mmCIF file of C-alpha atoms in Angstrom:
data_model
loop_
_atom_site.group_PDB
_atom_site.id
_atom_site.type_symbol
_atom_site.label_atom_id
_atom_site.label_comp_id
_atom_site.label_asym_id
_atom_site.label_seq_id
_atom_site.Cartn_x
_atom_site.Cartn_y
_atom_site.Cartn_z
ATOM 1 C CA MET A 1 2.598 -2.978 -28.945
ATOM 2 C CA PRO A 2 5.910 -4.625 -28.030
ATOM 3 C CA THR A 3 5.483 -8.331 -28.614
ATOM 4 C CA ASP A 4 8.862 -9.556 -27.441
ATOM 5 C CA VAL A 5 8.698 -8.204 -23.889
ATOM 6 C CA ILE A 6 9.498 -10.616 -21.071
ATOM 7 C CA PHE A 7 8.310 -9.945 -17.523
ATOM 8 C CA ARG A 8 10.780 -11.343 -15.042
ATOM 9 C CA SER A 9 11.887 -10.871 -11.444
ATOM 10 C CA ALA A 10 14.560 -8.230 -11.047
ATOM 11 C CA THR A 11 18.047 -9.377 -10.060
ATOM 12 C CA GLU A 12 20.813 -7.449 -8.306
ATOM 13 C CA LYS A 13 22.321 -6.702 -11.713
ATOM 14 C CA ASP A 14 19.152 -4.813 -12.703
ATOM 15 C CA VAL A 15 19.289 -2.434 -9.726
ATOM 16 C CA PRO A 16 21.297 0.349 -11.454
ATOM 17 C CA ALA A 17 18.943 0.271 -14.473
ATOM 18 C CA ILE A 18 15.859 0.368 -12.235
ATOM 19 C CA VAL A 19 17.235 3.266 -10.180
ATOM 20 C CA ALA A 20 18.008 5.092 -13.440
ATOM 21 C CA LEU A 21 14.355 4.653 -14.469
ATOM 22 C CA LEU A 22 13.148 5.940 -11.099
ATOM 23 C CA ALA A 23 15.352 9.019 -11.491
ATOM 24 C CA ASP A 24 14.420 9.640 -15.163
ATOM 25 C CA ASP A 25 11.137 11.241 -14.192
ATOM 26 C CA VAL A 26 10.067 14.846 -13.599
ATOM 27 C CA ILE A 27 8.672 14.083 -10.162
ATOM 28 C CA GLY A 28 11.063 11.334 -9.060
ATOM 29 C CA ALA A 29 14.321 12.936 -10.223
ATOM 30 C CA GLY A 30 14.961 14.989 -7.077
ATOM 31 C CA ARG A 31 14.369 12.009 -4.824
ATOM 32 C CA GLU A 32 17.126 9.701 -6.110
ATOM 33 C CA GLY A 33 20.926 9.714 -5.964
ATOM 34 C CA GLU A 34 23.972 7.572 -5.192
ATOM 35 C CA SER A 35 23.438 5.260 -2.254
ATOM 36 C CA ASP A 36 24.329 1.836 -0.910
ATOM 37 C CA ARG A 37 20.748 1.724 0.347
ATOM 38 C CA TYR A 38 19.490 0.647 -3.086
ATOM 39 C CA LEU A 39 21.199 -2.726 -2.925
ATOM 40 C CA ALA A 40 20.099 -3.274 0.677
ATOM 41 C CA ALA A 41 16.533 -2.356 -0.301
ATOM 42 C CA PHE A 42 16.686 -4.732 -3.271
ATOM 43 C CA ARG A 43 17.717 -7.569 -0.960
ATOM 44 C CA ASP A 44 14.844 -6.735 1.409
ATOM 45 C CA ILE A 45 12.370 -6.911 -1.479
ATOM 46 C CA ASP A 46 13.929 -10.052 -2.938
ATOM 47 C CA ALA A 47 13.799 -11.893 0.402
ATOM 48 C CA ASP A 48 10.129 -11.081 0.960
ATOM 49 C CA PRO A 49 7.618 -13.500 -0.602
ATOM 50 C CA ARG A 50 4.937 -10.764 -0.576
ATOM 51 C CA ASN A 51 7.037 -8.336 -2.592
ATOM 52 C CA HIS A 52 7.902 -8.814 -6.240
ATOM 53 C CA LEU A 53 10.123 -6.373 -8.106
ATOM 54 C CA VAL A 54 9.557 -6.887 -11.811
ATOM 55 C CA VAL A 55 11.328 -5.725 -14.939
ATOM 56 C CA ALA A 56 9.954 -5.584 -18.459
ATOM 57 C CA ASP A 57 12.880 -6.957 -20.421
ATOM 58 C CA LEU A 58 13.118 -6.066 -24.119
ATOM 59 C CA ALA A 59 15.993 -7.909 -25.775
ATOM 60 C CA GLY A 60 18.035 -7.783 -22.568
ATOM 61 C CA GLU A 61 17.272 -4.137 -21.845
ATOM 62 C CA VAL A 62 15.276 -2.980 -18.789
ATOM 63 C CA ALA A 63 12.476 -1.121 -20.594
ATOM 64 C CA GLY A 64 10.151 -0.841 -17.605
ATOM 65 C CA THR A 65 9.712 -1.740 -13.965
ATOM 66 C CA LEU A 66 7.072 -2.060 -11.292
ATOM 67 C CA GLN A 67 6.752 -3.540 -7.847
ATOM 68 C CA LEU A 68 3.919 -5.729 -6.636
ATOM 69 C CA THR A 69 3.145 -6.048 -2.922
ATOM 70 C CA TYR A 70 0.578 -8.565 -1.702
ATOM 71 C CA ILE A 71 -1.035 -7.282 1.492
ATOM 72 C CA PRO A 72 -3.010 -9.680 3.683
ATOM 73 C CA GLY A 73 -5.890 -8.110 5.602
ATOM 74 C CA LEU A 74 -9.147 -8.833 7.391
ATOM 75 C CA SER A 75 -11.301 -6.368 5.474
ATOM 76 C CA ARG A 76 -13.370 -7.405 2.457
ATOM 77 C CA MET A 77 -13.888 -10.927 3.868
ATOM 78 C CA GLY A 78 -10.186 -11.457 4.485
ATOM 79 C CA ALA A 79 -9.184 -10.804 0.896
ATOM 80 C CA GLU A 80 -5.560 -10.220 0.018
ATOM 81 C CA ARG A 81 -4.975 -7.018 -1.950
ATOM 82 C CA ALA A 82 -2.265 -6.413 -4.530
ATOM 83 C CA GLN A 83 -0.564 -3.042 -4.571
ATOM 84 C CA ILE A 84 1.440 -1.676 -7.469
ATOM 85 C CA GLU A 85 4.250 0.795 -6.733
ATOM 86 C CA ALA A 86 7.150 2.364 -8.593
ATOM 87 C CA VAL A 87 5.830 2.000 -12.134
ATOM 88 C CA ARG A 88 8.232 3.364 -14.722
ATOM 89 C CA VAL A 89 8.670 2.971 -18.466
ATOM 90 C CA ALA A 90 11.985 3.983 -20.060
ATOM 91 C CA SER A 91 11.595 7.200 -22.060
ATOM 92 C CA ALA A 92 12.750 5.457 -25.263
ATOM 93 C CA HIS A 93 9.895 2.972 -24.927
ATOM 94 C CA ARG A 94 6.994 5.240 -23.957
ATOM 95 C CA SER A 95 3.745 5.624 -25.925
ATOM 96 C CA ARG A 96 4.045 2.183 -27.486
ATOM 97 C CA GLY A 97 1.708 0.263 -25.206
ATOM 98 C CA LEU A 98 4.374 -1.133 -22.885
ATOM 99 C CA GLY A 99 2.833 0.478 -19.791
ATOM 100 C CA ARG A 100 -0.527 -1.056 -20.656
ATOM 101 C CA GLU A 101 1.103 -4.449 -21.128
ATOM 102 C CA MET A 102 2.880 -4.091 -17.760
ATOM 103 C CA ILE A 103 -0.225 -3.141 -15.765
ATOM 104 C CA THR A 104 -2.363 -5.781 -17.500
ATOM 105 C CA TRP A 105 0.281 -8.348 -16.606
ATOM 106 C CA ALA A 106 0.373 -7.167 -12.977
ATOM 107 C CA VAL A 107 -3.427 -7.326 -12.688
ATOM 108 C CA ASP A 108 -3.326 -10.864 -14.112
ATOM 109 C CA GLN A 109 -0.759 -11.846 -11.482
ATOM 110 C CA ALA A 110 -3.107 -10.532 -8.769
ATOM 111 C CA LYS A 111 -6.052 -12.439 -10.277
ATOM 112 C CA GLN A 112 -4.087 -15.677 -10.448
ATOM 113 C CA ARG A 113 -3.159 -15.270 -6.792
ATOM 114 C CA GLY A 114 -6.816 -14.771 -5.850
ATOM 115 C CA CYS A 115 -6.551 -11.151 -4.702
ATOM 116 C CA GLY A 116 -9.814 -9.245 -4.256
ATOM 117 C CA LEU A 117 -8.469 -5.847 -5.214
ATOM 118 C CA VAL A 118 -5.587 -4.142 -7.000
ATOM 119 C CA GLN A 119 -4.642 -0.691 -5.744
ATOM 120 C CA LEU A 120 -2.115 2.001 -6.486
ATOM 121 C CA THR A 121 -1.676 5.705 -5.975
ATOM 122 C CA SER A 122 -0.599 8.194 -8.601
ATOM 123 C CA ASP A 123 0.637 11.742 -8.057
ATOM 124 C CA LYS A 124 -2.171 14.150 -8.998
ATOM 125 C CA ARG A 125 0.249 15.962 -11.317
ATOM 126 C CA ARG A 126 0.449 12.805 -13.468
ATOM 127 C CA SER A 127 -2.852 13.449 -15.231
ATOM 128 C CA ASP A 128 -1.915 11.265 -18.231
ATOM 129 C CA ALA A 129 -1.062 8.361 -15.937
ATOM 130 C CA ILE A 130 -4.340 8.742 -14.057
ATOM 131 C CA ARG A 131 -6.356 8.690 -17.303
ATOM 132 C CA PHE A 132 -4.347 5.643 -18.377
ATOM 133 C CA TYR A 133 -5.216 3.746 -15.178
ATOM 134 C CA GLU A 134 -8.879 4.735 -15.533
ATOM 135 C CA SER A 135 -8.843 3.314 -19.064
ATOM 136 C CA LEU A 136 -7.757 0.002 -17.515
ATOM 137 C CA GLY A 137 -10.745 -0.023 -15.143
ATOM 138 C CA PHE A 138 -9.214 1.551 -12.038
ATOM 139 C CA GLU A 139 -11.603 3.863 -10.174
ATOM 140 C CA LEU A 140 -10.644 7.179 -8.592
ATOM 141 C CA THR A 141 -12.524 6.443 -5.374
ATOM 142 C CA HIS A 142 -9.849 7.349 -2.828
ATOM 143 C CA GLU A 143 -7.571 10.161 -1.808
ATOM 144 C CA GLY A 144 -3.926 9.117 -1.527
ATOM 145 C CA LEU A 145 -2.411 10.759 1.538
ATOM 146 C CA LYS A 146 1.321 10.877 2.220
ATOM 147 C CA LEU A 147 3.303 12.013 5.236
ATOM 148 C CA GLN A 148 7.032 12.523 4.709
ATOM 149 C CA LEU A 149 9.120 11.542 7.749
ATOM 150 C CA MET B 1 -8.340 12.045 25.226
ATOM 151 C CA PRO B 2 -8.338 8.440 26.498
ATOM 152 C CA THR B 3 -5.329 8.056 28.761
ATOM 153 C CA ASP B 4 -5.580 4.377 29.549
ATOM 154 C CA VAL B 5 -5.429 3.037 25.989
ATOM 155 C CA ILE B 6 -2.939 0.271 25.270
ATOM 156 C CA PHE B 7 -1.742 -0.425 21.725
ATOM 157 C CA ARG B 8 -0.994 -4.093 21.294
ATOM 158 C CA SER B 9 -0.741 -6.720 18.581
ATOM 159 C CA ALA B 10 -4.047 -8.363 17.765
ATOM 160 C CA THR B 11 -4.485 -12.008 18.711
ATOM 161 C CA GLU B 12 -6.827 -14.631 17.248
ATOM 162 C CA LYS B 13 -9.278 -13.878 20.064
ATOM 163 C CA ASP B 14 -9.592 -10.272 18.807
ATOM 164 C CA VAL B 15 -10.621 -11.280 15.276
ATOM 165 C CA PRO B 16 -14.417 -11.225 15.857
ATOM 166 C CA ALA B 17 -14.196 -7.779 17.521
ATOM 167 C CA ILE B 18 -12.036 -6.416 14.682
ATOM 168 C CA VAL B 19 -14.382 -7.791 12.010
ATOM 169 C CA ALA B 20 -17.313 -6.210 13.892
ATOM 170 C CA LEU B 21 -15.506 -2.845 13.733
ATOM 171 C CA LEU B 22 -14.850 -3.262 10.008
ATOM 172 C CA ALA B 23 -18.541 -3.994 9.442
ATOM 173 C CA ASP B 24 -19.809 -1.164 11.699
ATOM 174 C CA ASP B 25 -19.167 1.453 9.041
ATOM 175 C CA VAL B 26 -21.349 3.028 6.373
ATOM 176 C CA ILE B 27 -18.919 2.156 3.589
ATOM 177 C CA GLY B 28 -17.506 -1.116 4.945
ATOM 178 C CA ALA B 29 -20.788 -2.695 6.092
ATOM 179 C CA GLY B 30 -21.728 -4.268 2.757
ATOM 180 C CA ARG B 31 -18.287 -5.790 2.329
ATOM 181 C CA GLU B 32 -18.194 -8.012 5.427
ATOM 182 C CA GLY B 33 -20.011 -11.164 6.576
ATOM 183 C CA GLU B 34 -19.483 -14.619 8.053
ATOM 184 C CA SER B 35 -16.397 -16.347 6.745
ATOM 185 C CA ASP B 36 -13.618 -18.715 7.738
ATOM 186 C CA ARG B 37 -11.381 -16.496 5.619
ATOM 187 C CA TYR B 38 -11.016 -14.008 8.490
ATOM 188 C CA LEU B 39 -9.072 -16.399 10.683
ATOM 189 C CA ALA B 40 -6.911 -17.524 7.763
ATOM 190 C CA ALA B 41 -6.238 -13.894 6.889
ATOM 191 C CA PHE B 42 -5.365 -13.127 10.511
ATOM 192 C CA ARG B 43 -2.812 -15.938 10.482
ATOM 193 C CA ASP B 44 -1.316 -14.613 7.240
ATOM 194 C CA ILE B 45 -0.910 -11.162 8.803
ATOM 195 C CA ASP B 46 0.390 -12.526 12.085
ATOM 196 C CA ALA B 47 3.042 -14.666 10.370
ATOM 197 C CA ASP B 48 4.370 -11.755 8.311
ATOM 198 C CA PRO B 49 7.012 -9.597 9.965
ATOM 199 C CA ARG B 50 6.139 -6.669 7.657
ATOM 200 C CA ASN B 51 2.478 -6.654 8.670
ATOM 201 C CA HIS B 52 1.246 -5.622 12.078
ATOM 202 C CA LEU B 53 -2.428 -5.767 13.029
ATOM 203 C CA VAL B 54 -2.954 -3.535 16.038
ATOM 204 C CA VAL B 55 -5.777 -3.033 18.492
ATOM 205 C CA ALA B 56 -6.383 -0.063 20.749
ATOM 206 C CA ASP B 57 -7.334 -1.804 23.978
ATOM 207 C CA LEU B 58 -9.393 0.178 26.500
ATOM 208 C CA ALA B 59 -9.847 -1.821 29.700
ATOM 209 C CA GLY B 60 -9.894 -5.098 27.784
ATOM 210 C CA GLU B 61 -12.232 -3.841 25.056
ATOM 211 C CA VAL B 62 -11.200 -3.478 21.407
ATOM 212 C CA ALA B 63 -11.931 0.239 20.953
ATOM 213 C CA GLY B 64 -10.037 0.662 17.705
ATOM 214 C CA THR B 65 -7.903 -1.115 15.127
ATOM 215 C CA LEU B 66 -5.481 -0.438 12.323
ATOM 216 C CA GLN B 67 -2.992 -2.383 10.249
ATOM 217 C CA LEU B 68 0.553 -1.322 9.493
ATOM 218 C CA THR B 69 2.399 -2.707 6.474
ATOM 219 C CA TYR B 70 6.089 -1.965 5.955
ATOM 220 C CA ILE B 71 6.884 -1.950 2.249
ATOM 221 C CA PRO B 72 10.503 -2.147 1.111
ATOM 222 C CA GLY B 73 11.278 -0.374 -2.153
ATOM 223 C CA LEU B 74 14.016 1.131 -4.258
ATOM 224 C CA SER B 75 12.452 4.559 -4.736
ATOM 225 C CA ARG B 76 13.316 7.495 -2.484
ATOM 226 C CA MET B 77 16.877 6.210 -1.958
ATOM 227 C CA GLY B 78 15.713 2.748 -0.957
ATOM 228 C CA ALA B 79 13.511 3.976 1.871
ATOM 229 C CA GLU B 80 10.977 1.653 3.435
ATOM 230 C CA ARG B 81 7.456 3.081 3.529
ATOM 231 C CA ALA B 82 4.807 2.415 6.150
ATOM 232 C CA GLN B 83 1.240 1.979 4.999
ATOM 233 C CA ILE B 84 -1.804 2.234 7.229
ATOM 234 C CA GLU B 85 -4.922 0.259 6.301
ATOM 235 C CA ALA B 86 -8.219 -0.699 7.914
ATOM 236 C CA VAL B 87 -8.447 2.114 10.464
ATOM 237 C CA ARG B 88 -11.584 1.887 12.592
ATOM 238 C CA VAL B 89 -12.692 3.362 15.906
ATOM 239 C CA ALA B 90 -15.660 1.786 17.722
ATOM 240 C CA SER B 91 -18.724 4.031 17.509
ATOM 241 C CA ALA B 92 -18.922 4.270 21.324
ATOM 242 C CA HIS B 93 -15.405 5.710 21.408
ATOM 243 C CA ARG B 94 -15.532 8.196 18.520
ATOM 244 C CA SER B 95 -14.908 11.943 18.820
ATOM 245 C CA ARG B 96 -12.762 11.566 21.928
ATOM 246 C CA GLY B 97 -9.317 11.739 20.356
ATOM 247 C CA LEU B 98 -8.727 7.991 20.123
ATOM 248 C CA GLY B 99 -8.268 8.075 16.336
ATOM 249 C CA ARG B 100 -5.667 10.818 16.711
ATOM 250 C CA GLU B 101 -3.862 8.806 19.353
ATOM 251 C CA MET B 102 -3.916 5.716 17.099
ATOM 252 C CA ILE B 103 -2.522 7.462 14.013
ATOM 253 C CA THR B 104 0.087 9.363 16.036
ATOM 254 C CA TRP B 105 1.173 6.054 17.547
ATOM 255 C CA ALA B 106 1.355 4.421 14.092
ATOM 256 C CA VAL B 107 3.434 7.303 12.694
ATOM 257 C CA ASP B 108 5.793 6.989 15.678
ATOM 258 C CA GLN B 109 6.187 3.274 14.957
ATOM 259 C CA ALA B 110 7.165 4.138 11.379
ATOM 260 C CA LYS B 111 9.649 6.775 12.569
ATOM 261 C CA GLN B 112 11.262 4.374 15.032
ATOM 262 C CA ARG B 113 11.657 1.850 12.233
ATOM 263 C CA GLY B 114 13.342 4.447 10.025
ATOM 264 C CA CYS B 115 10.665 4.642 7.334
ATOM 265 C CA GLY B 116 10.868 7.584 4.927
ATOM 266 C CA LEU B 117 7.150 7.936 4.365
ATOM 267 C CA VAL B 118 3.778 6.988 5.832
ATOM 268 C CA GLN B 119 0.928 6.535 3.373
ATOM 269 C CA LEU B 120 -2.710 5.625 3.384
ATOM 270 C CA THR B 121 -5.773 6.028 1.214
ATOM 271 C CA SER B 122 -9.169 7.217 2.360
ATOM 272 C CA ASP B 123 -12.463 6.916 0.503
ATOM 273 C CA LYS B 124 -13.340 10.343 -0.942
ATOM 274 C CA ARG B 125 -16.750 10.089 0.760
ATOM 275 C CA ARG B 126 -14.990 10.164 4.145
ATOM 276 C CA SER B 127 -14.494 13.948 4.151
ATOM 277 C CA ASP B 128 -14.157 14.128 7.939
ATOM 278 C CA ALA B 129 -11.479 11.439 7.926
ATOM 279 C CA ILE B 130 -9.575 13.225 5.161
ATOM 280 C CA ARG B 131 -9.597 16.526 7.096
ATOM 281 C CA PHE B 132 -8.472 14.605 10.175
ATOM 282 C CA TYR B 133 -5.470 13.126 8.340
ATOM 283 C CA GLU B 134 -4.598 16.531 6.913
ATOM 284 C CA SER B 135 -4.628 17.953 10.454
ATOM 285 C CA LEU B 136 -1.966 15.346 11.298
ATOM 286 C CA GLY B 137 0.286 16.531 8.451
ATOM 287 C CA PHE B 138 -0.715 14.123 5.685
ATOM 288 C CA GLU B 139 -0.806 15.731 2.230
ATOM 289 C CA LEU B 140 -3.443 15.062 -0.435
ATOM 290 C CA THR B 141 -0.880 14.708 -3.202
ATOM 291 C CA HIS B 142 -2.083 11.475 -4.809
ATOM 292 C CA GLU B 143 -5.128 9.874 -6.323
ATOM 293 C CA GLY B 144 -5.967 6.505 -4.800
ATOM 294 C CA LEU B 145 -7.016 4.130 -7.583
ATOM 295 C CA LYS B 146 -8.711 0.791 -6.943
ATOM 296 C CA LEU B 147 -9.606 -2.055 -9.276
ATOM 297 C CA GLN B 148 -12.020 -4.665 -7.905
ATOM 298 C CA LEU B 149 -11.233 -8.180 -9.112
#
């Protein structure tokens, strides 16, 4: 278990490292490339108080990333829900408990904020990831449906 | 197919009708009740430019509701994604094509905004709803994982 990891908000300087993590993935690789859109998207996230792009910083290196989105809603007695997207751990740091530390941290953030629910979707091909989330208490109650535009 | 439906932003006056729709559901019923949190949650949604609570208005009656959330992100070349939550059609108006009209309208909103993806989750017990979303082009590529806090 990495003990010296720091969870901090991403800055503009982290964007290339985060995009590299998104691309260093069997499923995500074909979806990324060179684009000015990344910086614009970072600024959209950074300006939004309900979106939090996070890096797991290990001695100054971006070892992992995830994004938290806090979604207000009427259902479940008006409870806010926290959504986790874009979870990635750098290949050099996998299988050492960093992912577990990241998701546990994210769930704690949601608890501290008073959210009623944490949700995420995971590609059905990521069977290891799905087992990992189940081991953290997530339940496979829903289908995750996507429509590409 | 209802031809006189109007899609409009929900107002505070619609909150009781929307909560009634959320509760009038085999899965949602046990999750709702009397609470001041609903109005506070409505105000949170209403104040957020990335959240849009919508009602399908049929001659002044709230016949359906859904919520759109626009989530900025770095993945997929920095594309914004649109998420649909809390979809309900009033029991008196089911099986007449209103749900199809609502989701088609929501997808069009996402297209007009330039989103790269529309996503939603549906409880696995809602097999009719899942087939309905598939008929609209949504793909069952992901598991939807939830952690109650």
